[in-house]
Coordinates of C-alpha atoms and ligand atoms in Angstrom, one line a residue:
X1 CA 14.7 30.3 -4.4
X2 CA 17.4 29.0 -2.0
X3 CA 16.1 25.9 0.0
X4 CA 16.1 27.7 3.2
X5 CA 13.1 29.9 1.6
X6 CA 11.2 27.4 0.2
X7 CA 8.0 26.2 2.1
X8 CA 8.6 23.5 4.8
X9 CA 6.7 20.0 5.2
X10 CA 7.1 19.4 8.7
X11 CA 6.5 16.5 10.9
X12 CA 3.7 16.8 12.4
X13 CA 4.5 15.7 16.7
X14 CA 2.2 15.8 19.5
X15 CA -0.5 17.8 17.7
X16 CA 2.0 20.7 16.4
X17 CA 3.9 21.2 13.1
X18 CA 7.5 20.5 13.6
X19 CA 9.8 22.7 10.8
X20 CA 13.4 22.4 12.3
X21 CA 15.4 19.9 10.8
X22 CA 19.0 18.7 10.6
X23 CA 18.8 18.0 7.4
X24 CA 16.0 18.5 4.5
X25 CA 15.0 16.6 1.2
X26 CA 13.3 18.1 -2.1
X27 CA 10.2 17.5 -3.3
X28 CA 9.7 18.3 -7.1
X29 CA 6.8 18.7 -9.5
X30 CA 7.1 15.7 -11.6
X31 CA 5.5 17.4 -14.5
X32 CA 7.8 20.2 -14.2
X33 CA 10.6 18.7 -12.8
X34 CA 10.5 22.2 -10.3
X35 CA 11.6 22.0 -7.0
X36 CA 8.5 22.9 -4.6
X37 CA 9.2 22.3 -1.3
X38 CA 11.5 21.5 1.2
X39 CA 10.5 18.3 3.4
X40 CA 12.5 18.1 7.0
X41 CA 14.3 14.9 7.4
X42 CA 13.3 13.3 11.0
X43 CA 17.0 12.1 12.9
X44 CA 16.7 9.7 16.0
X45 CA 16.2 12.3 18.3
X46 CA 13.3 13.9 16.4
X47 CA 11.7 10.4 16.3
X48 CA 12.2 9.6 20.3
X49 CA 10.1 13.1 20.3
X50 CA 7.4 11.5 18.3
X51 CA 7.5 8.4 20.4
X52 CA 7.0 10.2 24.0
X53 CA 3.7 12.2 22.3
X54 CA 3.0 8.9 20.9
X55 CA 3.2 7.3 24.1
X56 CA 0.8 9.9 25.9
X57 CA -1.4 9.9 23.1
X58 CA -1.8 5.9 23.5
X59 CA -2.6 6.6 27.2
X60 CA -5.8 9.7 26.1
X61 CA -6.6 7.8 23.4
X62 CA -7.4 3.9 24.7
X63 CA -8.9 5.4 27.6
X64 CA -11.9 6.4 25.1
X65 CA -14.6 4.0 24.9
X66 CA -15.8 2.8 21.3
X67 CA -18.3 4.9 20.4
X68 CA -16.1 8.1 20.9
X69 CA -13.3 6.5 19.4
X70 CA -15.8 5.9 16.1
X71 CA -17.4 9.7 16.2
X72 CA -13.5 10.7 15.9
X73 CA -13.4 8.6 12.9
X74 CA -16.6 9.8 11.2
X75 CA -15.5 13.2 11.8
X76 CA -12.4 12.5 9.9
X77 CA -14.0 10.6 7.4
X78 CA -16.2 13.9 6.8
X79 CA -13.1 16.1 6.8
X80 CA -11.6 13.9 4.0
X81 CA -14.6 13.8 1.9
X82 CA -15.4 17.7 2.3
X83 CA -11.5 18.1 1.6
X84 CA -11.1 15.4 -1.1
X85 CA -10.7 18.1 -4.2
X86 CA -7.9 19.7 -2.2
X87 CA -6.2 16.3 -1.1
X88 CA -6.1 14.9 -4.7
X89 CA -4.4 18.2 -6.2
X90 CA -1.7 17.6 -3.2
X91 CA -1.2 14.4 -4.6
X92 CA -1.0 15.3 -8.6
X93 CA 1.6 18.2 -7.6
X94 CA 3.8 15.4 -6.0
X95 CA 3.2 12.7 -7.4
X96 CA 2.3 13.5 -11.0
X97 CA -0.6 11.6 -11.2
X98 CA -4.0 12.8 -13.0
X99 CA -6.3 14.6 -10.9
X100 CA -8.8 12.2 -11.7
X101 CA -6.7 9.5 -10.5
X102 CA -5.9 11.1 -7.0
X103 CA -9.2 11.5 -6.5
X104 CA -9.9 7.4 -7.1
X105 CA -7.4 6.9 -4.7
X106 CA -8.6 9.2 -2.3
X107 CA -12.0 7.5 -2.8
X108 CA -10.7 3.7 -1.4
X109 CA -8.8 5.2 1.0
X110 CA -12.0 6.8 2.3
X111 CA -13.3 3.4 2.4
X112 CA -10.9 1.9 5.1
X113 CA -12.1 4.4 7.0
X114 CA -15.9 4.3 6.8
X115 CA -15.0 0.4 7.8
X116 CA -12.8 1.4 11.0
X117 CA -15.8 3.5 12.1
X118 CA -17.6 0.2 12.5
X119 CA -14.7 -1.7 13.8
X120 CA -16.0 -2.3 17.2
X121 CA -17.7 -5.2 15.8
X122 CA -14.7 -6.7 14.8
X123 CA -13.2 -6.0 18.7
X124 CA -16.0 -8.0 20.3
X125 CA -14.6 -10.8 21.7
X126 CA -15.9 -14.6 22.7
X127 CA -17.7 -15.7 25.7
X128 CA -18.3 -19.3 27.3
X129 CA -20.5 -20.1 30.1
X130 CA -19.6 -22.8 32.5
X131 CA -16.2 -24.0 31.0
X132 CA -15.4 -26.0 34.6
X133 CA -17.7 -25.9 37.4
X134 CA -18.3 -22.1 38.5
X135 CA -15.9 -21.2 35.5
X136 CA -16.6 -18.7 33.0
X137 CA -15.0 -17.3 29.9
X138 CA -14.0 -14.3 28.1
X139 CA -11.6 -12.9 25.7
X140 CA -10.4 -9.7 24.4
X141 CA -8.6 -7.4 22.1
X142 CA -6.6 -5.0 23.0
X143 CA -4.7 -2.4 21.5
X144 CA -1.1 -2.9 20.8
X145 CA 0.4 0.3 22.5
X146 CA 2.3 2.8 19.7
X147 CA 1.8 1.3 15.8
X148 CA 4.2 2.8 13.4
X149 CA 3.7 3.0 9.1
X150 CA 5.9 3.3 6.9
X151 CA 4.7 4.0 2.7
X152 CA 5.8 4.7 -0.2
X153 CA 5.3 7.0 -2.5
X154 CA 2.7 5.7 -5.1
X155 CA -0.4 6.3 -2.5
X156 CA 0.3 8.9 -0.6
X157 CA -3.2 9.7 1.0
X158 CA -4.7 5.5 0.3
X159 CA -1.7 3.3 1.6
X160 CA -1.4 5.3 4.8
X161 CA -5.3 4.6 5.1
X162 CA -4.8 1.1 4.7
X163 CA -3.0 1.5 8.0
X164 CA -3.7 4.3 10.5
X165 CA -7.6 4.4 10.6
X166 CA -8.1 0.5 11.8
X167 CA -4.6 1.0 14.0
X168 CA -6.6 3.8 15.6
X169 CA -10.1 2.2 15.5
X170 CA -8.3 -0.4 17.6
X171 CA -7.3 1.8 20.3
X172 CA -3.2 2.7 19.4
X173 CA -1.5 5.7 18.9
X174 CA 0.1 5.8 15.2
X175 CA 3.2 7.2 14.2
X176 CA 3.6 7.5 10.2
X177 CA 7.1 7.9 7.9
X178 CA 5.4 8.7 4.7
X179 CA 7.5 8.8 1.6
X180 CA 9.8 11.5 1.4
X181 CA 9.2 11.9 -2.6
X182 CA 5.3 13.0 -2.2
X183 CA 5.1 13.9 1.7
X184 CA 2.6 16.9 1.9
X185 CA -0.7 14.7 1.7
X186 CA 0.2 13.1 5.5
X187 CA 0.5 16.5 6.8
X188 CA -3.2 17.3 5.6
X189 CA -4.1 14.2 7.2
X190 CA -3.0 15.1 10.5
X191 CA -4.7 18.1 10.3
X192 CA -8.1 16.9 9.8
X193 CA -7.5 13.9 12.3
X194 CA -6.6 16.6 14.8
X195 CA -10.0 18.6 13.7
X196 CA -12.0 15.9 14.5
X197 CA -11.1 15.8 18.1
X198 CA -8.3 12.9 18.1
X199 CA -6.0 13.4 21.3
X200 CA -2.7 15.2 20.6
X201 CA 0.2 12.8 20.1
X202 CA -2.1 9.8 18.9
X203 CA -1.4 10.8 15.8
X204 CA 2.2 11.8 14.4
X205 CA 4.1 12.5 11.5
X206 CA 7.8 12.3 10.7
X207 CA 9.5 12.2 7.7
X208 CA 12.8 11.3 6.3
X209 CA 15.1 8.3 5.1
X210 CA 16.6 5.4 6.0
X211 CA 17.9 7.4 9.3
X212 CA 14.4 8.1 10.8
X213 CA 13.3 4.3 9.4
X214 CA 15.8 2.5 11.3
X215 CA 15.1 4.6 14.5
X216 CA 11.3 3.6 14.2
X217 CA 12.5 -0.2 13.6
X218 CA 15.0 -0.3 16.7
X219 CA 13.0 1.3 19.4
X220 CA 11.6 -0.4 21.9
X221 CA 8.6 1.9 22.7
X222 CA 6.8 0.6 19.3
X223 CA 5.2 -2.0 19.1
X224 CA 4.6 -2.9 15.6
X225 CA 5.5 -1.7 12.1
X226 CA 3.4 -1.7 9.0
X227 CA 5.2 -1.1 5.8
X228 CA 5.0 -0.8 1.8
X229 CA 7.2 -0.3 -0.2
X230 CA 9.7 -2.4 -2.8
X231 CA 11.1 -5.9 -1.8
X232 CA 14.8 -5.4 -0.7
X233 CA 14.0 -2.8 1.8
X234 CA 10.5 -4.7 2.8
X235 CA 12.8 -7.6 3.4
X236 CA 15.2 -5.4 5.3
X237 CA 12.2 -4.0 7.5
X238 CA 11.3 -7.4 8.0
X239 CA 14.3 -9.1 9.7
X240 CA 15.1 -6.0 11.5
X241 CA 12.0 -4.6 13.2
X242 CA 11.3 -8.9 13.7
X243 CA 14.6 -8.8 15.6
X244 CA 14.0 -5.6 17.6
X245 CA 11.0 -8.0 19.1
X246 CA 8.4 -6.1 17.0
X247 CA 4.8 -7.3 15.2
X248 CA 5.4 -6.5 11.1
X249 CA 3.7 -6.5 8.1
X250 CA 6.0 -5.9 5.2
X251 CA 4.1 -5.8 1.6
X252 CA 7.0 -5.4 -1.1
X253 CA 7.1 -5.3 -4.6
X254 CA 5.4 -6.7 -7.2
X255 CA 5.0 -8.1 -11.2
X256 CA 1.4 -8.8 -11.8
X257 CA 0.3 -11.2 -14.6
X258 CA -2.7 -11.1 -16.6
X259 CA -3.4 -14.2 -18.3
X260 CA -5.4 -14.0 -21.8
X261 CA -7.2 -17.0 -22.9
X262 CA -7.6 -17.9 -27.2
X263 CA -11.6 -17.0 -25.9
X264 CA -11.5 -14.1 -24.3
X265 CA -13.0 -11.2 -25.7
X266 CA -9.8 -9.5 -27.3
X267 CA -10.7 -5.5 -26.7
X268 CA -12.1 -5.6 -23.3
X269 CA -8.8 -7.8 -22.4
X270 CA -6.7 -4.5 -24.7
X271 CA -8.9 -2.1 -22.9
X272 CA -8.6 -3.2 -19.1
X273 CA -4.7 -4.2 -19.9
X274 CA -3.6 -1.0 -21.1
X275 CA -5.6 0.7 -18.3
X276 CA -4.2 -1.4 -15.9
X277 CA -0.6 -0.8 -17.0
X278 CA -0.7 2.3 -17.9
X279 CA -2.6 4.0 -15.3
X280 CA -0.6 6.2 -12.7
X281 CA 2.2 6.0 -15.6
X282 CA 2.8 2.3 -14.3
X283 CA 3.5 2.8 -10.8
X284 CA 0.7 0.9 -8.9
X285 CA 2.2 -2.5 -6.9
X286 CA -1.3 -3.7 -8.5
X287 CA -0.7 -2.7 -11.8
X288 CA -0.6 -5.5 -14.5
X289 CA 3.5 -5.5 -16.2
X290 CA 3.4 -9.0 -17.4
X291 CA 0.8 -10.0 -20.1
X292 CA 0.2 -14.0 -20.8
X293 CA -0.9 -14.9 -24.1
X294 CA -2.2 -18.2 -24.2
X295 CA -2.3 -19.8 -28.0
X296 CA -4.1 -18.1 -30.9
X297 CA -4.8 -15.4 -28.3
X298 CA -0.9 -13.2 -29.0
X299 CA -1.4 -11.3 -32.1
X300 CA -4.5 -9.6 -31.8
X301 CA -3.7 -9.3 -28.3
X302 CA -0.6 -7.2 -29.2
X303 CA -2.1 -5.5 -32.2
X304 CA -5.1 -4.5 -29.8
X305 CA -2.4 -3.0 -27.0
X306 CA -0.7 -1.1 -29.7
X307 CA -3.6 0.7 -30.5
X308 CA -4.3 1.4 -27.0
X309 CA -0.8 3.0 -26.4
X310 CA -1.1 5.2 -29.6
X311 CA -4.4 6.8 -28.2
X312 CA -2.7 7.3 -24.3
X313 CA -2.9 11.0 -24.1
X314 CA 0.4 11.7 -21.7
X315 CA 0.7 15.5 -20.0
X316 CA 0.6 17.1 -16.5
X317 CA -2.2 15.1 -14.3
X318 CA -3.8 18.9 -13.5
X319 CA -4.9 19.1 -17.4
X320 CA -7.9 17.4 -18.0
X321 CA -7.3 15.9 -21.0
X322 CA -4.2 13.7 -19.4
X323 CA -4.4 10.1 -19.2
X324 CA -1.5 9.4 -18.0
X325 CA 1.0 11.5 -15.7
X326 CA 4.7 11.3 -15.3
X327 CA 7.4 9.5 -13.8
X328 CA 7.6 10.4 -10.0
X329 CA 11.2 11.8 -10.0
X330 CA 13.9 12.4 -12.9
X331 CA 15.6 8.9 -11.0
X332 CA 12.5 6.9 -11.5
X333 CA 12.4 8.1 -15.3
X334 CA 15.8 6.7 -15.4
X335 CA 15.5 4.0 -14.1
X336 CA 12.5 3.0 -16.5
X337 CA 14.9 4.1 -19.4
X338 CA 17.6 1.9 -18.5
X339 CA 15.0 -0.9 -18.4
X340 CA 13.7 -0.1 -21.8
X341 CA 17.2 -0.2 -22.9
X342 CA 18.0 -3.6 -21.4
X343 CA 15.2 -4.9 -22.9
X344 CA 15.9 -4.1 -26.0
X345 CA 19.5 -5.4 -25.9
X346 CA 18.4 -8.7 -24.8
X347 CA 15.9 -8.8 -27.5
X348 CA 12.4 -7.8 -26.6
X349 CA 10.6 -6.9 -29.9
X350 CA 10.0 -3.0 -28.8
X351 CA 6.6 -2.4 -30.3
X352 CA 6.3 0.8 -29.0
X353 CA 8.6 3.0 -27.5
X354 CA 8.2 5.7 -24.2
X355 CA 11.3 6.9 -24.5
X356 CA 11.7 11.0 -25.4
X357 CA 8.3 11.8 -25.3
X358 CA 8.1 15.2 -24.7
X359 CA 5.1 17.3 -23.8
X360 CA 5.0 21.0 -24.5
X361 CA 5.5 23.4 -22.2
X362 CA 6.9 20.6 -19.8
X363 CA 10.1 20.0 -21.3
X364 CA 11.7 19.1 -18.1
X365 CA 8.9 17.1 -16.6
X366 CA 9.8 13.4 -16.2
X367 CA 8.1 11.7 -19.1
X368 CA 8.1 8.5 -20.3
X369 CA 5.4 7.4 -22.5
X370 CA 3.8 4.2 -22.9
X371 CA 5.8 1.5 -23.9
X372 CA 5.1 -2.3 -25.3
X373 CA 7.3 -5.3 -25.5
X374 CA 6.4 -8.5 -27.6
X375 CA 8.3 -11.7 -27.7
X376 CA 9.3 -11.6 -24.3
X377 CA 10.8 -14.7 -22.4
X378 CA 11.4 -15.2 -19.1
X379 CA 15.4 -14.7 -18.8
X380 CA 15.1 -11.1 -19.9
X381 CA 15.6 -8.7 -17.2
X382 CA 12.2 -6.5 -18.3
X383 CA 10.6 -9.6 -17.3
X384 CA 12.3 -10.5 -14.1
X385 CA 11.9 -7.3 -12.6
X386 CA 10.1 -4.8 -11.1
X387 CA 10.1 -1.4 -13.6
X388 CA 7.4 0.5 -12.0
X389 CA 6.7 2.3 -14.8
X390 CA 4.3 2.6 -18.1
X391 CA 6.0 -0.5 -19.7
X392 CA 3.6 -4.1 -20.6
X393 CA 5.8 -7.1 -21.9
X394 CA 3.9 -9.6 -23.8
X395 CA 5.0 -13.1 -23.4
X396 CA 3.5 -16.3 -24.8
X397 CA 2.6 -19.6 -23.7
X398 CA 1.4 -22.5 -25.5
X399 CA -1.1 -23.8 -23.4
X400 CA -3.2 -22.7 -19.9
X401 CA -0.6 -24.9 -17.8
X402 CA 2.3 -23.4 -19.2
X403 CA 0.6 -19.8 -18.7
X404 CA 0.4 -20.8 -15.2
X405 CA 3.2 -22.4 -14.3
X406 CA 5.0 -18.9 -15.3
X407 CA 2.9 -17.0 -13.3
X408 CA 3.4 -19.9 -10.3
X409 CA 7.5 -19.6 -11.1
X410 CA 7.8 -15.7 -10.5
X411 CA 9.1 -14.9 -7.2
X412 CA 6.2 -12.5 -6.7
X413 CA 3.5 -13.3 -5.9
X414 CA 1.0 -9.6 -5.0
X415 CA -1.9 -9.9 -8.1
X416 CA -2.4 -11.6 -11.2
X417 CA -5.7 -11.7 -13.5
X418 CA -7.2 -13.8 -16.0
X419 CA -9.0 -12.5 -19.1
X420 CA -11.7 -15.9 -20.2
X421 CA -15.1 -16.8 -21.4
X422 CA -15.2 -19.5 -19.7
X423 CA -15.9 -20.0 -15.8
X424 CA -14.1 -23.6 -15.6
X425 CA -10.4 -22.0 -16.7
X426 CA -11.3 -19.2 -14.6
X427 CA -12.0 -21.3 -11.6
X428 CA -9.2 -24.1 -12.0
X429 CA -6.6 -19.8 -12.3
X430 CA -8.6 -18.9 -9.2
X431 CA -7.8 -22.1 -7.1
X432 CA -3.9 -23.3 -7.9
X433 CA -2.6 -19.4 -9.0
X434 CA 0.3 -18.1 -6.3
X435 CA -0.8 -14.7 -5.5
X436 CA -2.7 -13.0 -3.0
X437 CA -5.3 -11.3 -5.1
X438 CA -6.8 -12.8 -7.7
X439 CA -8.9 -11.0 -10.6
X440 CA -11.5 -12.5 -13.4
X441 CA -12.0 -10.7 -16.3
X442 CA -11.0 -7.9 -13.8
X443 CA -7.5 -6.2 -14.5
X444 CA -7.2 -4.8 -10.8
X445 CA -7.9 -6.6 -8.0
X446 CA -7.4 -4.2 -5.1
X447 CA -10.1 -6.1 -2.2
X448 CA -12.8 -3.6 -0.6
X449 CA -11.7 -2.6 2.8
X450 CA -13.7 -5.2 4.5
X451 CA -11.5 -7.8 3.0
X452 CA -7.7 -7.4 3.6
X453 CA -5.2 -6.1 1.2
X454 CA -1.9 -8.3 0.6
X455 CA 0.2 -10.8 -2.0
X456 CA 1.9 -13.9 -1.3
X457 CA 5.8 -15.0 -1.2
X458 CA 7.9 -12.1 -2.0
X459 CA 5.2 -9.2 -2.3
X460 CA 4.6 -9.8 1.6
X461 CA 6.8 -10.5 4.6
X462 CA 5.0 -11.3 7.7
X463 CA 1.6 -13.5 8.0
X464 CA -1.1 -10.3 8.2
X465 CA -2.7 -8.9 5.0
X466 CA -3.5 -5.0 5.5
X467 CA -7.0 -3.6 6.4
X468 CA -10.4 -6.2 6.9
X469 CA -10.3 -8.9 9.9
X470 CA -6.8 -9.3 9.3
X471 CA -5.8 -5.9 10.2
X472 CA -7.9 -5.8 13.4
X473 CA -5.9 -8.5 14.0
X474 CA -2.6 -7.2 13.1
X475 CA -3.2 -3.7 15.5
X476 CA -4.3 -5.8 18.5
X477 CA -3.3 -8.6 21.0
X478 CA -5.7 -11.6 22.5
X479 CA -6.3 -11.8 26.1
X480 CA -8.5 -14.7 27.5
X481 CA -10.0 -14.4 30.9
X482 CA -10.8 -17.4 33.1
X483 CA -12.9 -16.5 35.8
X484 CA -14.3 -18.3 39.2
X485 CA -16.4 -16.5 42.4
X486 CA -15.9 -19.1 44.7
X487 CA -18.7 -19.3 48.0
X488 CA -15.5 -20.9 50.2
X489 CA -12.4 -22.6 49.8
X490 CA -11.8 -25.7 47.9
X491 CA -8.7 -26.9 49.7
X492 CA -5.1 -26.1 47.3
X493 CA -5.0 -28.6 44.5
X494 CA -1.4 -29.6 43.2
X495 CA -2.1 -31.5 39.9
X496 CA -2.6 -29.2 36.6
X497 CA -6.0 -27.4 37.1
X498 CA -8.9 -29.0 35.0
X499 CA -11.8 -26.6 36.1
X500 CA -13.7 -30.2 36.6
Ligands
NAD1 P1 10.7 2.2 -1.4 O1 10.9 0.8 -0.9 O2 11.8 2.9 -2.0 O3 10.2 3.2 -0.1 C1 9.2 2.8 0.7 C2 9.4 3.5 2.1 O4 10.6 3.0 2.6 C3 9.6 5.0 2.0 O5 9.0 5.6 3.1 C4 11.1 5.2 2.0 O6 11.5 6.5 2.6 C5 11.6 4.1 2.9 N1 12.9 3.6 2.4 C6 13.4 3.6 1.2 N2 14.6 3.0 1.2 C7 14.9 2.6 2.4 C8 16.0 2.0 3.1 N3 17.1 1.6 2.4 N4 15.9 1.8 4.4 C9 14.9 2.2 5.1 N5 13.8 2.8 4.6 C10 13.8 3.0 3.3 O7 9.4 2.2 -2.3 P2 8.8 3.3 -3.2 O8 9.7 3.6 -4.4 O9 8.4 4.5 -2.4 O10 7.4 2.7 -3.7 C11 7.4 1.8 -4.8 C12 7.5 0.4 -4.4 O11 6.5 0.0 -3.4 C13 7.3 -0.6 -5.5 O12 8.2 -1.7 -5.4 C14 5.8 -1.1 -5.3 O13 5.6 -2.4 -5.9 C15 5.8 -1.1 -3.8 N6 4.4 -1.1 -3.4 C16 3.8 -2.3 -2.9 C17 2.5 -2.3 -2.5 C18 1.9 -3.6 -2.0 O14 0.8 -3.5 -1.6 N7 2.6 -4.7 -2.0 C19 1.8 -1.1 -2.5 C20 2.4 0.1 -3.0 C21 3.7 0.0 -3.4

């Protein structure tokens, strides 16, 4: 099939699926490595399109009081749940993923928006009585105008919830730029926000690359940009969309720690590691890359992994059996190769090795199986960087400080876990650790939606965490009112008013 005959994702603009395009990307079945679909690839132009609905939709859409705004939001939240079978196998044919995963993710996506249905409680603003003589108080939150999203492609249906459900809650129109890699889940989206009675145009969809990205991050009609993704182009979001006089949130990249202590219990440490590592073939920004053996605790720590990777059952995510899924694209497997390869050059002890796994019947899927490094030391590049993909390097450390001073010295700073029996270490990780999520004895740390979602120094850029209070905060502006009914004039007053 020539591209021009393959199925179309389109962008989805003022309530209406948008197929022409300029210019087109492929989206492939990781597990088969089969091109699928066509996705249209937004230019400026297209995106000034999505701005004007936008723009109207903001208008229709803040107009609504709260309670409407929230049936629109239930509504959707039913569509989802009814439709959450049919989501999750969008996401496994994109982005490889097991069914059973998709589904998880699905799950705490639907969670951000069950909170935005009660988000009015979180608009209410403050009141004072009598702050001068006759003077009274108020403040407010109001929407921001037109919020745009940009995400990647790990969570296609989850990290675009992190965003658009409170952005809406609070009253703005939302334009999204999913990832181009898995982009059909957004579209499915659309539909069912459309379904559940959202105005046309408060709600759009364009899709593309770094052409329709810079439009969104140069136009003056938006008013603020959410975005996930890797560091360098979170970075690159950052200064740019800052310049263009915009509100951002920029969560980047990640390499998340787990800590094991001489008393933790060895297999539930082995078993929540290797799940953590190895789920979604590697590529969660949560997922743990980095393990910390403290002591005593290194070789049954690394004997207890290995046996978890020999029992990893890797094949398509739509078999039942599959643990673990593939690579996203054949670029991504490469990538992860390449890393493997360094690290063995610089002299990782490669305790088990991804590379060439094959799974019948899917020769050409992009596989790479589970993979374990011991011995590693901070220079080595598989340490230092990001490899998104099913590989754990196992580092030691002598004693808790040192464990924690390399988890303090990395430059990111998104999650990081510690694996103890005892609550004082625990405590003394949870207080002076650098990172903005925090787990004990818990391999994952992803916040419920009532608390927000976001790391510290290079695995954010901007001051707002995603979803919770500090999204509310993120998708609106403060307004305080100062207000006097005077009976009759006071006479003008020249000196800075007091309200006495
Ligand atoms: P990515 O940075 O390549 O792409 C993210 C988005 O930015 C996509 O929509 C993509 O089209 C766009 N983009 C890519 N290159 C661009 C460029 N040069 N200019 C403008 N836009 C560009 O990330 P990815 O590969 O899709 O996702 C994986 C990365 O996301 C990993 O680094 C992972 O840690 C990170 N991530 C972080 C979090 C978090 O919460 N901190 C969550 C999920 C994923």
């Amino acid at each position: 099939m020539t591209m021009t005959e393959m199925e179309t994702v389109a962008h989805w603009i003022g309530g209406e699926r948008v197929e022409d395009a300029g210019r087109y990307g492929e989206v492939t079945d990781p597990a088969t490595g089969a091109v699928t679909r066509r996705v249209a690839f937004a230019s400026a132009a297209d995106v000034d399109r999505a701005l004007a609905a936008a723009t109207a939709g903001f208008e229709a859409w803040s107009a609504q009081s709260l309670a409407r705004r929230s049936n629109v939001l239930f509504r959707f939240r039913e569509l989802v749940a009814v439709h959450a079978d049919e989501l999750a196998r969008v996401i496994t044919a994109e982005h490889g993923k097991t069914f059973d995963d998709a589904r998880g993710e699905v799950q705490r996506g639907l969670e951000v928006v069950e909170f935005a249905c009660g988000a009015a409680h979180l608009l209410k603003g403050e009141a004072s009585e009598a702050v001068g003589t006759g003077v009274d108080s108020h403040s407010l939150r109001q929407p921001l105008g037109v919020a745009a999203g940009i995400t990647p492609f790990n969570f296609p249906a989850m990290v675009p919830m992190w965003m658009f459900p409170l952005a809406l809650a609070c009253g703005n129109a939302f334009i999204l730029k999913p990832s181009e890699k898995d982009p059909s889940a957004s579209l499915l989206m659309a539909g069912w926000l459309a379904e559940a009675g959202l105005p046309e145009g408060a709600f759009n969809v364009v899709h593309g690359d770094r052409e329709a990205v810079e439009a969104l991050l140069r136009h003056p009609g938006i008013a603020s940009i959410s975005f996930v993704g890797s560091t360098p182009v979170a970075r690159f979001i950052y200064e740019t969309a800052t310049a263009a006089g915009k509100r951002v949130q920029a969560l980047g990249g990640a390499k998340n720690h787990a800590v094991v202590m001489p008393d933790a219990d060895v297999d539930i440490a082995a078993d929540a590691i290797s799940s953590a590592g190895y789920g979604s073939a590697g590529q969660r920004c949560m997922a743990i890359s980095a393990v910390v053996a403290v002591g005593s605790a290194g070789d049954a720590l690394a004997d207890a992994l290995e046996a978890r990777v020999d029992a990893v059952r890797v094949g398509p995510g739509v078999d039942d059996g599959s643990q673990m899924g593939p690579l996203v694209t054949g670029a991504a497997r490469d990538r992860v190769v390449s890393a493997i390869e360094a690290g063995e050059s610089e002299g990782g002890q490669l305790r088990r090795d991804g590379r060439g796994v094959s799974v019948p019947g899917h020769e050409d899927g992009f596989w790479v199986g589970p993979t374990l490094f011991d011995r590693v030391t901070p220079e080595m590049s598989i340490y230092r960087d990001e490899i998104f993909g099913p590989v754990l390097v196992l580092l030691r450390a002598e004693t808790f400080d040192d464990a924690l001073e390399l988890v303090n010295s990395n430059p990111y700073g998104n999650g990081s876990a510690i694996f103890t029996a005892d609550g004082r270490t625990a405590r003394e990780f949870e207080q002076r650790v650098q990172t903005g999520m925090v787990g004990v004895n818990v391999p994952i740390p992803v916040p419920m939606a009532y608390y927000s979602f976001g790391g510290w120094k290079q695995s954010l850029f901007g001051d707002l965490h995603v979803h919770g209070r500090e999204g509310v905060q993120f998708y609106t502006r403060g307004k305080v009112v100062t207000e006097r009914w005077p009976e009759q004039a006071r006479g003008a007053e020249y000196g800075f008013p007091t309200h006495r």
